[in-house]
C-alpha positions as a Python dict, from the first residue, in 0.01 Angstrom:
ca = {
    (1, 'R'): (0, 0, 0),
    (2, 'A'): (-302, -149, 168),
    (3, 'F'): (-323, -164, 547),
    (4, 'A'): (-559, -373, 760),
    (5, 'L'): (-698, -177, 1057),
    (6, 'A'): (-816, -303, 1395),
    (7, 'S'): (-867, -194, 1754),
    (8, 'T'): (-779, -422, 2043),
    (9, 'L'): (-819, -224, 2364),
    (10, 'P'): (-1005, -207, 2589),
    (11, 'S'): (-1056, -581, 2564),
    (12, 'G'): (-1420, -684, 2520),
    (13, 'W'): (-1544, -342, 2412),
    (14, 'P'): (-1731, -348, 2080),
    (15, 'S'): (-1550, -150, 1810),
    (16, 'S'): (-1660, -11, 1478),
    (17, 'L'): (-1424, 126, 1213),
    (18, 'S'): (-1547, 336, 922),
    (19, 'A'): (-1309, 126, 706),
    (20, 'T'): (-1119, -193, 789),
    (21, 'T'): (-858, -132, 520),
    (22, 'L'): (-683, 183, 407),
    (23, 'T'): (-485, 211, 82),
    (24, 'L'): (-221, 483, 69),
    (25, 'A'): (38, 592, -184),
    (26, 'S'): (394, 642, -61),
    (27, 'G'): (409, 954, 158),
    (28, 'A'): (30, 991, 173),
    (29, 'S'): (-187, 1004, 484),
    (30, 'G'): (-543, 899, 548),
    (31, 'S'): (-797, 872, 825),
    (32, 'V'): (-1074, 648, 951),
    (33, 'T'): (-1324, 685, 1233),
    (34, 'L'): (-1311, 444, 1528),
    (35, 'T'): (-1617, 412, 1752),
    (36, 'K'): (-1595, 229, 2089),
    (37, 'T'): (-1897, 130, 2296),
    (38, 'P'): (-1845, 68, 2669),
    (39, 'P'): (-2016, -256, 2770),
    (40, 'A'): (-2303, -246, 3019),
    (41, 'G'): (-2165, -230, 3369),
    (42, 'A'): (-1830, -78, 3271),
    (43, 'A'): (-1685, 98, 3571),
    (44, 'P'): (-1652, 475, 3543),
    (45, 'G'): (-1293, 564, 3468),
    (46, 'T'): (-1032, 640, 3206),
    (47, 'Y'): (-947, 371, 2952),
    (48, 'T'): (-674, 357, 2689),
    (49, 'V'): (-798, 298, 2335),
    (50, 'T'): (-559, 146, 2081),
    (51, 'A'): (-561, 107, 1707),
    (52, 'A'): (-340, -111, 1488),
    (53, 'A'): (-245, -101, 1123),
    (54, 'S'): (-74, -391, 950),
    (55, 'H'): (46, -414, 593),
    (56, 'A'): (-198, -638, 409),
    (57, 'L'): (86, -823, 236),
    (58, 'G'): (266, -888, 564),
    (59, 'G'): (601, -766, 680),
    (60, 'G'): (503, -494, 922),
    (61, 'S'): (253, -363, 1170),
    (62, 'A'): (211, -84, 1421),
    (63, 'S'): (-10, -51, 1725),
    (64, 'A'): (-21, 240, 1966),
    (65, 'P'): (-244, 410, 2217),
    (66, 'C'): (-438, 661, 2014),
    (67, 'A'): (-676, 809, 2269),
    (68, 'T'): (-811, 790, 2619),
    (69, 'L'): (-1179, 747, 2687),
    (70, 'L'): (-1343, 879, 3001),
    (71, 'T'): (-1664, 710, 3111),
    (72, 'A'): (-1897, 847, 3373),
}
Protein backbone atom coordinates (compact mmCIF):
# COMPACT_ATOMS: atom_id res chain seq x y z
CA ARG A 1 0.00 0.00 0.00
CA ALA A 2 1.09 3.54 -0.70
CA PHE A 3 0.76 6.21 1.97
CA ALA A 4 0.92 9.99 1.52
CA LEU A 5 2.95 11.69 4.27
CA ALA A 6 2.65 15.20 5.67
CA SER A 7 3.40 17.28 8.75
CA THR A 8 0.94 19.87 10.01
CA LEU A 9 2.23 21.17 13.34
CA PRO A 10 3.50 23.58 14.40
CA SER A 11 1.42 25.63 11.98
CA GLY A 12 3.48 27.88 9.71
CA TRP A 13 6.78 26.08 10.27
CA PRO A 14 8.46 24.96 7.05
CA SER A 15 8.71 21.17 6.79
CA SER A 16 10.77 18.88 4.64
CA LEU A 17 10.19 15.13 4.31
CA SER A 18 12.79 12.81 2.80
CA ALA A 19 9.85 11.18 0.96
CA THR A 20 6.24 12.33 0.58
CA THR A 21 4.98 8.80 -0.11
CA LEU A 22 5.87 5.48 1.42
CA THR A 23 4.91 2.12 -0.10
CA LEU A 24 4.77 -0.83 2.29
CA ALA A 25 3.83 -4.48 1.98
CA SER A 26 1.39 -5.88 4.53
CA GLY A 27 3.12 -6.14 7.92
CA ALA A 28 6.16 -4.16 6.79
CA SER A 29 7.56 -0.99 8.35
CA GLY A 30 9.43 1.93 6.90
CA SER A 31 10.87 5.29 7.85
CA VAL A 32 11.31 8.79 6.52
CA THR A 33 13.13 11.83 7.87
CA LEU A 34 11.15 14.94 8.82
CA THR A 35 12.98 18.26 9.15
CA LYS A 36 11.27 21.29 10.76
CA THR A 37 12.65 24.82 10.62
CA PRO A 38 11.48 27.30 13.27
CA PRO A 39 10.49 30.58 11.62
CA ALA A 40 12.44 33.74 12.43
CA GLY A 41 11.17 35.19 15.67
CA ALA A 42 9.79 31.92 17.04
CA ALA A 43 9.59 32.19 20.80
CA PRO A 44 11.86 29.87 22.76
CA GLY A 45 9.86 26.94 24.05
CA THR A 46 8.69 23.41 23.50
CA TYR A 47 6.53 22.66 20.47
CA THR A 48 4.67 19.50 19.47
CA VAL A 49 5.55 18.17 16.03
CA THR A 50 3.03 15.97 14.22
CA ALA A 51 3.16 13.73 11.20
CA ALA A 52 0.30 12.21 9.23
CA ALA A 53 0.02 9.24 6.92
CA SER A 54 -2.99 8.66 4.70
CA HIS A 55 -3.68 5.78 2.37
CA ALA A 56 -3.16 7.07 -1.16
CA LEU A 57 -6.33 5.33 -2.37
CA GLY A 58 -8.42 6.83 0.42
CA GLY A 59 -10.22 5.12 3.23
CA GLY A 60 -7.93 5.84 6.15
CA SER A 61 -5.46 8.16 7.76
CA ALA A 62 -3.55 8.60 10.98
CA SER A 63 -1.99 11.64 12.59
CA ALA A 64 -0.23 11.77 15.92
CA PRO A 65 2.31 13.77 17.88
CA CYS A 66 5.62 12.21 16.98
CA ALA A 67 8.11 14.42 18.78
CA THR A 68 8.63 17.55 20.77
CA LEU A 69 11.01 20.25 19.64
CA LEU A 70 12.79 22.53 22.08
CA THR A 71 13.94 25.89 20.75
CA ALA A 72 16.31 28.17 22.56
